[in-house]
């Protein structure tokens, strides 16, 4: 895979109205302990179920001399929340997970990214992250939806973060919010980045998910294809090549996109990631997602294009009509693909047990 986006824990110190996942919120007392224990018990099994070797061939960098005909680059593992820097997630989950990743992938040069809203970062935390092999600290709360970060209010935070990062030896990655220029990151020097759900960002129109949906914030229409962009399903089945990414939930569920389909592809507490993805190669619906054409995912199941586009209609909670391909995807998963994925998972697990 080029990238693995792993949501470690549901706990967050914020309850942002634009969040794509309603389970990202503050938890207290027993509820906090419950989500932390889930994350702490699950992450070792998730990391163990990831490929033993993580790298990819960059299809944008052909080479006459490199094995495979393309430049081979180190993969990325992005650890996110919620907010992974809150107590006790940071000490009980994030740091042990980083140490496990370093033990498994350190010699391979896999690049580990910690994603945070930014407002909990301190010089000590930066040092502790770097000591555990973190390559990038990515601050994703630079937008008007994060309370206290609106407009010019976030400028002092940005300045303070930049000062802390550069004092610790990190450089600005200069990652763009509109294009994927990860291949430009050729140095092993630790870096930092800052972004948010701004108008120029790929998530600027807001995904129709979670509290963003509950608050009728998505401005995406039927022409906005979230599947056909980075962090969508585009290329997720092209394991070993650029563009391949999956998203993992705290319980180990695997999805083809960060938005998350209405049912998971499998679960890493039960199966290895390679086994899940390899078993789905050639499946018409999932190949359509991987090609960035979700509107064609139902072709083999009687859902022609007019049917899918019609299923993509709904009404927002505020009563306004809404059309987006994510809605059609949700309905297809709920009515057709979810049960089929569950059946395929049971068949894989049964075959594995029979082979043992």
mmCIF file of C-alpha atoms in Angstrom:
data_model
loop_
_atom_site.group_PDB
_atom_site.id
_atom_site.type_symbol
_atom_site.label_atom_id
_atom_site.label_comp_id
_atom_site.label_asym_id
_atom_site.label_seq_id
_atom_site.Cartn_x
_atom_site.Cartn_y
_atom_site.Cartn_z
ATOM 1 C CA UNK A 1 0.000 0.000 0.000
ATOM 2 C CA UNK A 2 1.076 3.556 -0.536
ATOM 3 C CA UNK A 3 -0.749 4.618 2.600
ATOM 4 C CA UNK A 4 -2.643 3.211 5.562
ATOM 5 C CA UNK A 5 -4.942 5.565 7.450
ATOM 6 C CA UNK A 6 -5.452 4.096 10.899
ATOM 7 C CA UNK A 7 -7.934 5.696 13.293
ATOM 8 C CA UNK A 8 -6.559 4.587 16.648
ATOM 9 C CA UNK A 9 -9.336 5.650 18.996
ATOM 10 C CA UNK A 10 -12.709 7.406 19.012
ATOM 11 C CA UNK A 11 -11.783 9.776 21.838
ATOM 12 C CA UNK A 12 -11.454 13.464 20.989
ATOM 13 C CA UNK A 13 -11.405 16.668 23.000
ATOM 14 C CA UNK A 14 -13.762 18.338 20.518
ATOM 15 C CA UNK A 15 -17.227 17.766 19.118
ATOM 16 C CA UNK A 16 -16.850 19.631 15.816
ATOM 17 C CA UNK A 17 -20.070 20.208 13.895
ATOM 18 C CA UNK A 18 -18.414 19.280 10.583
ATOM 19 C CA UNK A 19 -16.899 15.979 11.752
ATOM 20 C CA UNK A 20 -17.461 13.021 9.445
ATOM 21 C CA UNK A 21 -17.761 10.592 12.373
ATOM 22 C CA UNK A 22 -20.158 11.198 15.253
ATOM 23 C CA UNK A 23 -18.180 8.829 17.479
ATOM 24 C CA UNK A 24 -15.301 11.328 17.539
ATOM 25 C CA UNK A 25 -16.175 13.242 20.694
ATOM 26 C CA UNK A 26 -15.199 13.730 24.323
ATOM 27 C CA UNK A 27 -15.660 10.683 26.552
ATOM 28 C CA UNK A 28 -15.541 10.718 30.341
ATOM 29 C CA UNK A 29 -15.104 8.205 33.155
ATOM 30 C CA UNK A 30 -16.289 4.715 32.179
ATOM 31 C CA UNK A 31 -17.049 5.657 28.567
ATOM 32 C CA UNK A 32 -13.510 6.994 28.106
ATOM 33 C CA UNK A 33 -12.019 3.891 29.641
ATOM 34 C CA UNK A 34 -14.122 1.743 27.307
ATOM 35 C CA UNK A 35 -12.921 3.368 24.066
ATOM 36 C CA UNK A 36 -9.319 3.451 25.292
ATOM 37 C CA UNK A 37 -9.439 -0.231 26.222
ATOM 38 C CA UNK A 38 -10.878 -1.078 22.804
ATOM 39 C CA UNK A 39 -8.027 0.772 21.121
ATOM 40 C CA UNK A 40 -5.374 -0.662 23.429
ATOM 41 C CA UNK A 41 -6.516 -4.247 22.950
ATOM 42 C CA UNK A 42 -6.964 -3.909 19.191
ATOM 43 C CA UNK A 43 -3.901 -2.057 17.893
ATOM 44 C CA UNK A 44 -1.419 -4.946 18.415
ATOM 45 C CA UNK A 45 -3.630 -7.255 16.348
ATOM 46 C CA UNK A 46 -4.135 -4.607 13.656
ATOM 47 C CA UNK A 47 -0.418 -3.917 13.309
ATOM 48 C CA UNK A 48 0.325 -7.645 13.276
ATOM 49 C CA UNK A 49 -2.179 -8.076 10.410
ATOM 50 C CA UNK A 50 -0.569 -5.392 8.237
ATOM 51 C CA UNK A 51 1.821 -6.546 5.471
ATOM 52 C CA UNK A 52 5.272 -7.557 6.691
ATOM 53 C CA UNK A 53 6.774 -5.340 3.998
ATOM 54 C CA UNK A 54 5.359 -1.890 3.250
ATOM 55 C CA UNK A 55 6.474 -0.063 0.117
ATOM 56 C CA UNK A 56 5.014 0.740 -3.276
ATOM 57 C CA UNK A 57 5.981 1.308 -6.887
ATOM 58 C CA UNK A 58 5.342 4.904 -7.937
ATOM 59 C CA UNK A 59 3.526 4.763 -11.284
ATOM 60 C CA UNK A 60 4.361 8.429 -11.790
ATOM 61 C CA UNK A 61 8.090 7.665 -11.660
ATOM 62 C CA UNK A 62 8.979 5.142 -14.411
ATOM 63 C CA UNK A 63 12.558 3.896 -14.367
ATOM 64 C CA UNK A 64 14.558 1.825 -16.835
ATOM 65 C CA UNK A 65 16.846 0.540 -14.101
ATOM 66 C CA UNK A 66 14.660 0.095 -11.021
ATOM 67 C CA UNK A 67 13.263 -3.396 -10.359
ATOM 68 C CA UNK A 68 9.641 -3.471 -11.476
ATOM 69 C CA UNK A 69 10.135 -0.584 -13.885
ATOM 70 C CA UNK A 70 9.194 2.139 -11.399
ATOM 71 C CA UNK A 71 10.820 3.862 -8.453
ATOM 72 C CA UNK A 72 10.060 2.100 -5.172
ATOM 73 C CA UNK A 73 9.098 4.363 -2.290
ATOM 74 C CA UNK A 74 8.455 3.899 1.405
ATOM 75 C CA UNK A 75 4.821 3.555 2.426
ATOM 76 C CA UNK A 76 3.092 5.741 4.983
ATOM 77 C CA UNK A 77 1.113 4.879 8.098
ATOM 78 C CA UNK A 78 -1.087 7.727 9.307
ATOM 79 C CA UNK A 79 -2.213 7.478 12.934
ATOM 80 C CA UNK A 80 -5.228 9.633 13.604
ATOM 81 C CA UNK A 81 -8.307 10.054 15.748
ATOM 82 C CA UNK A 82 -10.341 11.577 17.149
ATOM 83 C CA UNK A 83 -7.432 13.222 18.807
ATOM 84 C CA UNK A 84 -4.517 10.918 19.537
ATOM 85 C CA UNK A 85 -2.794 13.421 21.822
ATOM 86 C CA UNK A 86 -5.505 13.482 24.496
ATOM 87 C CA UNK A 87 -4.941 11.747 27.808
ATOM 88 C CA UNK A 88 -4.925 8.796 28.203
ATOM 89 C CA UNK A 89 -4.904 7.903 24.468
ATOM 90 C CA UNK A 90 -1.455 9.384 23.964
ATOM 91 C CA UNK A 91 0.280 7.365 26.675
ATOM 92 C CA UNK A 92 -1.724 4.125 26.569
ATOM 93 C CA UNK A 93 -2.383 3.760 22.841
ATOM 94 C CA UNK A 94 -0.450 6.134 20.578
ATOM 95 C CA UNK A 95 3.018 5.710 22.086
ATOM 96 C CA UNK A 96 2.837 1.896 22.350
ATOM 97 C CA UNK A 97 1.465 1.729 18.785
ATOM 98 C CA UNK A 98 4.336 3.875 17.539
ATOM 99 C CA UNK A 99 6.812 1.602 19.292
ATOM 100 C CA UNK A 100 5.194 -1.485 17.733
ATOM 101 C CA UNK A 101 5.320 0.093 14.270
ATOM 102 C CA UNK A 102 8.947 1.062 14.780
ATOM 103 C CA UNK A 103 9.804 -2.491 15.820
ATOM 104 C CA UNK A 104 8.087 -3.938 12.745
ATOM 105 C CA UNK A 105 8.933 -1.386 10.071
ATOM 106 C CA UNK A 106 11.769 0.772 11.381
ATOM 107 C CA UNK A 107 14.477 -0.827 9.213
ATOM 108 C CA UNK A 108 12.236 -0.491 6.129
ATOM 109 C CA UNK A 109 11.953 3.280 6.378
ATOM 110 C CA UNK A 110 8.155 3.320 6.523
ATOM 111 C CA UNK A 111 7.064 6.894 7.170
ATOM 112 C CA UNK A 112 4.833 7.354 10.181
ATOM 113 C CA UNK A 113 2.531 10.351 10.413
ATOM 114 C CA UNK A 114 0.649 11.489 13.492
ATOM 115 C CA UNK A 115 -2.421 13.557 12.684
ATOM 116 C CA UNK A 116 -3.712 15.966 15.305
ATOM 117 C CA UNK A 117 -5.889 19.054 15.497
ATOM 118 C CA UNK A 118 -2.753 20.922 16.572
ATOM 119 C CA UNK A 119 -3.889 22.702 19.713
ATOM 120 C CA UNK A 120 -2.558 20.003 22.081
ATOM 121 C CA UNK A 121 0.957 19.923 20.644
ATOM 122 C CA UNK A 122 3.769 20.841 23.047
ATOM 123 C CA UNK A 123 7.566 20.788 22.729
ATOM 124 C CA UNK A 124 7.688 17.740 25.013
ATOM 125 C CA UNK A 125 5.145 15.850 22.912
ATOM 126 C CA UNK A 126 7.073 16.691 19.747
ATOM 127 C CA UNK A 127 10.235 15.247 21.304
ATOM 128 C CA UNK A 128 8.367 12.135 22.437
ATOM 129 C CA UNK A 129 6.916 11.591 18.967
ATOM 130 C CA UNK A 130 10.267 12.021 17.247
ATOM 131 C CA UNK A 131 11.884 9.620 19.707
ATOM 132 C CA UNK A 132 9.369 6.991 18.581
ATOM 133 C CA UNK A 133 10.151 7.345 14.904
ATOM 134 C CA UNK A 134 7.474 9.793 13.750
ATOM 135 C CA UNK A 135 8.367 11.366 10.400
ATOM 136 C CA UNK A 136 5.543 13.898 10.103
ATOM 137 C CA UNK A 137 3.262 15.733 12.507
ATOM 138 C CA UNK A 138 0.191 16.814 10.575
ATOM 139 C CA UNK A 139 -2.126 19.427 12.078
ATOM 140 C CA UNK A 140 -5.574 19.014 10.529
ATOM 141 C CA UNK A 141 -7.557 21.570 12.526
ATOM 142 C CA UNK A 142 -6.724 24.691 10.546
ATOM 143 C CA UNK A 143 -10.227 25.696 9.488
ATOM 144 C CA UNK A 144 -13.249 27.709 10.560
ATOM 145 C CA UNK A 145 -15.097 24.653 11.850
ATOM 146 C CA UNK A 146 -12.748 24.164 14.807
ATOM 147 C CA UNK A 147 -13.891 26.492 17.571
ATOM 148 C CA UNK A 148 -11.199 29.037 18.301
ATOM 149 C CA UNK A 149 -9.521 28.481 14.922
ATOM 150 C CA UNK A 150 -11.856 30.663 12.870
ATOM 151 C CA UNK A 151 -10.196 33.016 10.415
ATOM 152 C CA UNK A 152 -7.372 35.050 11.900
ATOM 153 C CA UNK A 153 -7.906 33.380 15.293
ATOM 154 C CA UNK A 154 -5.790 30.428 14.117
ATOM 155 C CA UNK A 155 -2.847 32.593 13.063
ATOM 156 C CA UNK A 156 -1.278 32.685 16.567
ATOM 157 C CA UNK A 157 -1.657 28.909 16.827
ATOM 158 C CA UNK A 158 -0.068 28.398 13.411
ATOM 159 C CA UNK A 159 2.819 30.677 14.373
ATOM 160 C CA UNK A 160 3.292 28.889 17.699
ATOM 161 C CA UNK A 161 3.218 25.464 16.059
ATOM 162 C CA UNK A 162 5.691 26.526 13.386
ATOM 163 C CA UNK A 163 8.042 27.867 16.044
ATOM 164 C CA UNK A 164 7.866 24.636 18.077
ATOM 165 C CA UNK A 165 8.314 22.398 15.030
ATOM 166 C CA UNK A 166 11.287 24.267 13.648
ATOM 167 C CA UNK A 167 12.928 24.452 17.065
ATOM 168 C CA UNK A 168 12.706 20.643 17.166
ATOM 169 C CA UNK A 169 14.342 20.324 13.728
ATOM 170 C CA UNK A 170 11.221 19.691 11.628
ATOM 171 C CA UNK A 171 10.850 21.430 8.281
ATOM 172 C CA UNK A 172 7.698 22.551 6.504
ATOM 173 C CA UNK A 173 6.613 19.765 4.144
ATOM 174 C CA UNK A 174 4.899 22.302 1.849
ATOM 175 C CA UNK A 175 2.239 19.704 1.085
ATOM 176 C CA UNK A 176 -0.511 21.175 -1.065
ATOM 177 C CA UNK A 177 -4.141 21.025 -0.007
ATOM 178 C CA UNK A 178 -5.375 20.661 -3.592
ATOM 179 C CA UNK A 179 -2.991 18.092 -5.102
ATOM 180 C CA UNK A 180 -1.181 14.981 -3.936
ATOM 181 C CA UNK A 181 2.506 15.841 -3.954
ATOM 182 C CA UNK A 182 3.671 13.239 -1.466
ATOM 183 C CA UNK A 183 6.310 11.996 -3.913
ATOM 184 C CA UNK A 184 8.091 15.332 -3.493
ATOM 185 C CA UNK A 185 8.900 14.371 0.095
ATOM 186 C CA UNK A 186 12.249 12.780 -0.657
ATOM 187 C CA UNK A 187 14.119 13.646 2.520
ATOM 188 C CA UNK A 188 14.092 11.610 5.708
ATOM 189 C CA UNK A 189 14.234 14.774 7.799
ATOM 190 C CA UNK A 190 11.093 15.005 9.969
ATOM 191 C CA UNK A 191 8.475 17.379 8.609
ATOM 192 C CA UNK A 192 5.214 19.038 9.607
ATOM 193 C CA UNK A 193 2.081 20.058 7.745
ATOM 194 C CA UNK A 194 -1.056 22.061 8.453
ATOM 195 C CA UNK A 195 -4.409 21.887 6.714
ATOM 196 C CA UNK A 196 -8.141 21.942 7.313
ATOM 197 C CA UNK A 197 -11.551 21.767 5.690
ATOM 198 C CA UNK A 198 -11.059 24.970 3.710
ATOM 199 C CA UNK A 199 -12.593 25.869 0.358
ATOM 200 C CA UNK A 200 -9.451 24.951 -1.579
ATOM 201 C CA UNK A 201 -8.983 21.571 0.130
ATOM 202 C CA UNK A 202 -10.249 18.256 -1.207
ATOM 203 C CA UNK A 203 -12.600 18.007 1.764
ATOM 204 C CA UNK A 204 -13.743 21.611 1.460
ATOM 205 C CA UNK A 205 -17.274 20.703 0.377
ATOM 206 C CA UNK A 206 -17.586 18.482 3.466
ATOM 207 C CA UNK A 207 -18.324 14.787 3.324
ATOM 208 C CA UNK A 208 -21.986 13.743 3.824
ATOM 209 C CA UNK A 209 -21.141 11.826 6.974
ATOM 210 C CA UNK A 210 -21.461 11.979 10.758
ATOM 211 C CA UNK A 211 -22.243 15.298 12.408
ATOM 212 C CA UNK A 212 -21.573 17.101 9.129
ATOM 213 C CA UNK A 213 -24.605 15.286 7.750
ATOM 214 C CA UNK A 214 -26.655 15.756 10.894
ATOM 215 C CA UNK A 215 -25.958 19.503 10.662
ATOM 216 C CA UNK A 216 -26.661 19.654 6.890
ATOM 217 C CA UNK A 217 -23.192 21.074 6.190
ATOM 218 C CA UNK A 218 -22.239 19.154 3.054
ATOM 219 C CA UNK A 219 -22.197 21.376 -0.038
ATOM 220 C CA UNK A 220 -21.308 18.513 -2.364
ATOM 221 C CA UNK A 221 -23.612 17.828 -5.291
ATOM 222 C CA UNK A 222 -24.055 14.996 -7.752
ATOM 223 C CA UNK A 223 -20.991 16.138 -9.734
ATOM 224 C CA UNK A 224 -18.712 15.938 -6.683
ATOM 225 C CA UNK A 225 -17.156 12.490 -6.782
ATOM 226 C CA UNK A 226 -15.375 11.979 -3.465
ATOM 227 C CA UNK A 227 -14.505 8.441 -4.566
ATOM 228 C CA UNK A 228 -12.331 9.658 -7.447
ATOM 229 C CA UNK A 229 -9.830 11.564 -5.311
ATOM 230 C CA UNK A 230 -7.188 10.840 -2.708
ATOM 231 C CA UNK A 231 -8.718 9.499 0.520
ATOM 232 C CA UNK A 232 -11.617 8.244 -1.571
ATOM 233 C CA UNK A 233 -11.693 4.691 -2.883
ATOM 234 C CA UNK A 234 -9.564 5.495 -5.929
ATOM 235 C CA UNK A 235 -6.858 2.866 -6.384
ATOM 236 C CA UNK A 236 -7.430 1.083 -3.086
ATOM 237 C CA UNK A 237 -7.210 -2.368 -4.718
ATOM 238 C CA UNK A 238 -3.913 -1.562 -6.465
ATOM 239 C CA UNK A 239 -1.900 -3.008 -3.616
ATOM 240 C CA UNK A 240 1.791 -2.369 -4.109
ATOM 241 C CA UNK A 241 1.340 0.653 -6.371
ATOM 242 C CA UNK A 242 0.900 4.393 -5.910
ATOM 243 C CA UNK A 243 -2.596 5.537 -5.057
ATOM 244 C CA UNK A 244 -3.444 2.549 -2.880
ATOM 245 C CA UNK A 245 -4.797 3.418 0.565
ATOM 246 C CA UNK A 246 -7.227 1.898 3.027
ATOM 247 C CA UNK A 247 -8.774 3.229 6.207
ATOM 248 C CA UNK A 248 -8.938 1.273 9.467
ATOM 249 C CA UNK A 249 -11.313 1.863 12.380
ATOM 250 C CA UNK A 250 -10.386 1.409 16.067
ATOM 251 C CA UNK A 251 -12.068 -2.020 16.108
ATOM 252 C CA UNK A 252 -9.990 -3.210 13.118
ATOM 253 C CA UNK A 253 -12.640 -2.770 10.408
ATOM 254 C CA UNK A 254 -11.149 -1.993 6.979
ATOM 255 C CA UNK A 255 -12.698 0.429 4.483
ATOM 256 C CA UNK A 256 -11.712 1.530 0.961
ATOM 257 C CA UNK A 257 -11.926 5.230 1.865
ATOM 258 C CA UNK A 258 -11.676 7.623 4.786
ATOM 259 C CA UNK A 259 -15.370 8.481 4.396
ATOM 260 C CA UNK A 260 -16.104 4.814 5.044
ATOM 261 C CA UNK A 261 -18.552 2.689 3.141
ATOM 262 C CA UNK A 262 -21.744 1.496 4.838
ATOM 263 C CA UNK A 263 -20.106 -1.882 5.555
ATOM 264 C CA UNK A 264 -16.452 -2.845 6.071
ATOM 265 C CA UNK A 265 -14.396 -4.990 3.699
ATOM 266 C CA UNK A 266 -13.137 -7.134 6.572
ATOM 267 C CA UNK A 267 -11.570 -6.891 9.995
ATOM 268 C CA UNK A 268 -7.861 -7.019 10.870
ATOM 269 C CA UNK A 269 -8.522 -8.725 14.174
ATOM 270 C CA UNK A 270 -9.595 -11.756 12.135
ATOM 271 C CA UNK A 271 -7.612 -11.559 8.885
ATOM 272 C CA UNK A 272 -4.514 -10.107 7.312
ATOM 273 C CA UNK A 273 -4.906 -7.032 5.125
ATOM 274 C CA UNK A 274 -3.380 -8.724 2.066
ATOM 275 C CA UNK A 275 -5.850 -11.599 2.309
ATOM 276 C CA UNK A 276 -8.820 -9.253 2.457
ATOM 277 C CA UNK A 277 -7.765 -7.087 -0.475
ATOM 278 C CA UNK A 278 -6.484 -9.893 -2.683
ATOM 279 C CA UNK A 279 -9.778 -11.766 -2.304
ATOM 280 C CA UNK A 280 -11.692 -8.734 -3.575
ATOM 281 C CA UNK A 281 -9.613 -8.052 -6.687
ATOM 282 C CA UNK A 282 -11.870 -8.549 -9.706
ATOM 283 C CA UNK A 283 -15.110 -8.045 -7.766
ATOM 284 C CA UNK A 284 -17.166 -5.770 -10.077
ATOM 285 C CA UNK A 285 -18.498 -3.454 -7.395
ATOM 286 C CA UNK A 286 -15.182 -2.993 -5.615
ATOM 287 C CA UNK A 287 -13.269 -2.586 -8.865
ATOM 288 C CA UNK A 288 -15.678 0.237 -9.748
ATOM 289 C CA UNK A 289 -14.829 1.952 -6.456
ATOM 290 C CA UNK A 290 -11.118 1.411 -7.038
ATOM 291 C CA UNK A 291 -11.449 3.003 -10.485
ATOM 292 C CA UNK A 292 -13.197 6.035 -9.006
ATOM 293 C CA UNK A 293 -16.555 5.246 -10.626
ATOM 294 C CA UNK A 294 -18.931 4.370 -7.787
ATOM 295 C CA UNK A 295 -21.901 4.950 -10.052
ATOM 296 C CA UNK A 296 -20.989 1.691 -11.819
ATOM 297 C CA UNK A 297 -20.624 -0.484 -8.723
ATOM 298 C CA UNK A 298 -24.029 -2.069 -9.126
ATOM 299 C CA UNK A 299 -23.846 -2.975 -12.813
ATOM 300 C CA UNK A 300 -23.394 -6.692 -12.115
ATOM 301 C CA UNK A 301 -26.235 -6.663 -9.593
ATOM 302 C CA UNK A 302 -29.014 -5.057 -11.624
ATOM 303 C CA UNK A 303 -28.265 -1.513 -10.557
ATOM 304 C CA UNK A 304 -27.750 0.261 -13.888
ATOM 305 C CA UNK A 305 -26.613 3.869 -14.033
ATOM 306 C CA UNK A 306 -30.128 5.404 -13.880
ATOM 307 C CA UNK A 307 -30.930 3.250 -10.834
ATOM 308 C CA UNK A 308 -27.737 4.227 -9.015
ATOM 309 C CA UNK A 309 -28.194 7.941 -9.746
ATOM 310 C CA UNK A 310 -31.777 7.749 -8.549
ATOM 311 C CA UNK A 311 -30.647 6.022 -5.356
ATOM 312 C CA UNK A 312 -28.199 8.916 -4.872
ATOM 313 C CA UNK A 313 -31.105 11.255 -4.070
ATOM 314 C CA UNK A 314 -32.127 12.011 -0.519
ATOM 315 C CA UNK A 315 -33.221 14.837 1.754
ATOM 316 C CA UNK A 316 -30.886 16.532 4.195
ATOM 317 C CA UNK A 317 -31.904 16.790 7.859
ATOM 318 C CA UNK A 318 -32.759 20.455 7.251
ATOM 319 C CA UNK A 319 -35.326 19.390 4.653
ATOM 320 C CA UNK A 320 -33.373 20.410 1.564
ATOM 321 C CA UNK A 321 -33.026 17.980 -1.368
ATOM 322 C CA UNK A 322 -29.564 16.459 -1.729
ATOM 323 C CA UNK A 323 -27.807 14.389 -4.407
ATOM 324 C CA UNK A 324 -24.360 12.824 -4.134
ATOM 325 C CA UNK A 325 -22.789 9.543 -5.232
ATOM 326 C CA UNK A 326 -21.913 8.722 -1.607
ATOM 327 C CA UNK A 327 -25.638 8.379 -0.919
ATOM 328 C CA UNK A 328 -26.023 5.876 -3.769
ATOM 329 C CA UNK A 329 -22.973 3.994 -2.480
ATOM 330 C CA UNK A 330 -24.458 3.789 1.005
ATOM 331 C CA UNK A 331 -27.720 2.411 -0.314
ATOM 332 C CA UNK A 332 -26.014 -0.151 -2.531
ATOM 333 C CA UNK A 333 -23.921 -1.372 0.394
ATOM 334 C CA UNK A 334 -26.953 -1.534 2.655
ATOM 335 C CA UNK A 335 -29.180 -3.355 0.162
ATOM 336 C CA UNK A 336 -26.703 -5.512 -1.756
ATOM 337 C CA UNK A 337 -22.982 -5.373 -1.034
ATOM 338 C CA UNK A 338 -22.912 -5.410 2.767
ATOM 339 C CA UNK A 339 -24.409 -8.912 3.068
ATOM 340 C CA UNK A 340 -22.201 -10.131 0.234
ATOM 341 C CA UNK A 341 -19.050 -8.811 1.924
ATOM 342 C CA UNK A 342 -20.070 -10.536 5.147
ATOM 343 C CA UNK A 343 -20.497 -13.802 3.236
ATOM 344 C CA UNK A 344 -17.122 -13.423 1.532
ATOM 345 C CA UNK A 345 -15.493 -12.761 4.896
ATOM 346 C CA UNK A 346 -16.960 -15.922 6.379
ATOM 347 C CA UNK A 347 -15.733 -17.921 3.380
ATOM 348 C CA UNK A 348 -12.194 -16.539 3.786
ATOM 349 C CA UNK A 349 -12.127 -17.284 7.494
ATOM 350 C CA UNK A 350 -13.495 -20.789 6.971
ATOM 351 C CA UNK A 351 -10.893 -21.507 4.281
ATOM 352 C CA UNK A 352 -8.152 -20.243 6.569
ATOM 353 C CA UNK A 353 -9.288 -22.472 9.414
ATOM 354 C CA UNK A 354 -9.494 -25.470 7.118
ATOM 355 C CA UNK A 355 -5.932 -24.877 5.963
ATOM 356 C CA UNK A 356 -4.528 -24.670 9.487
#
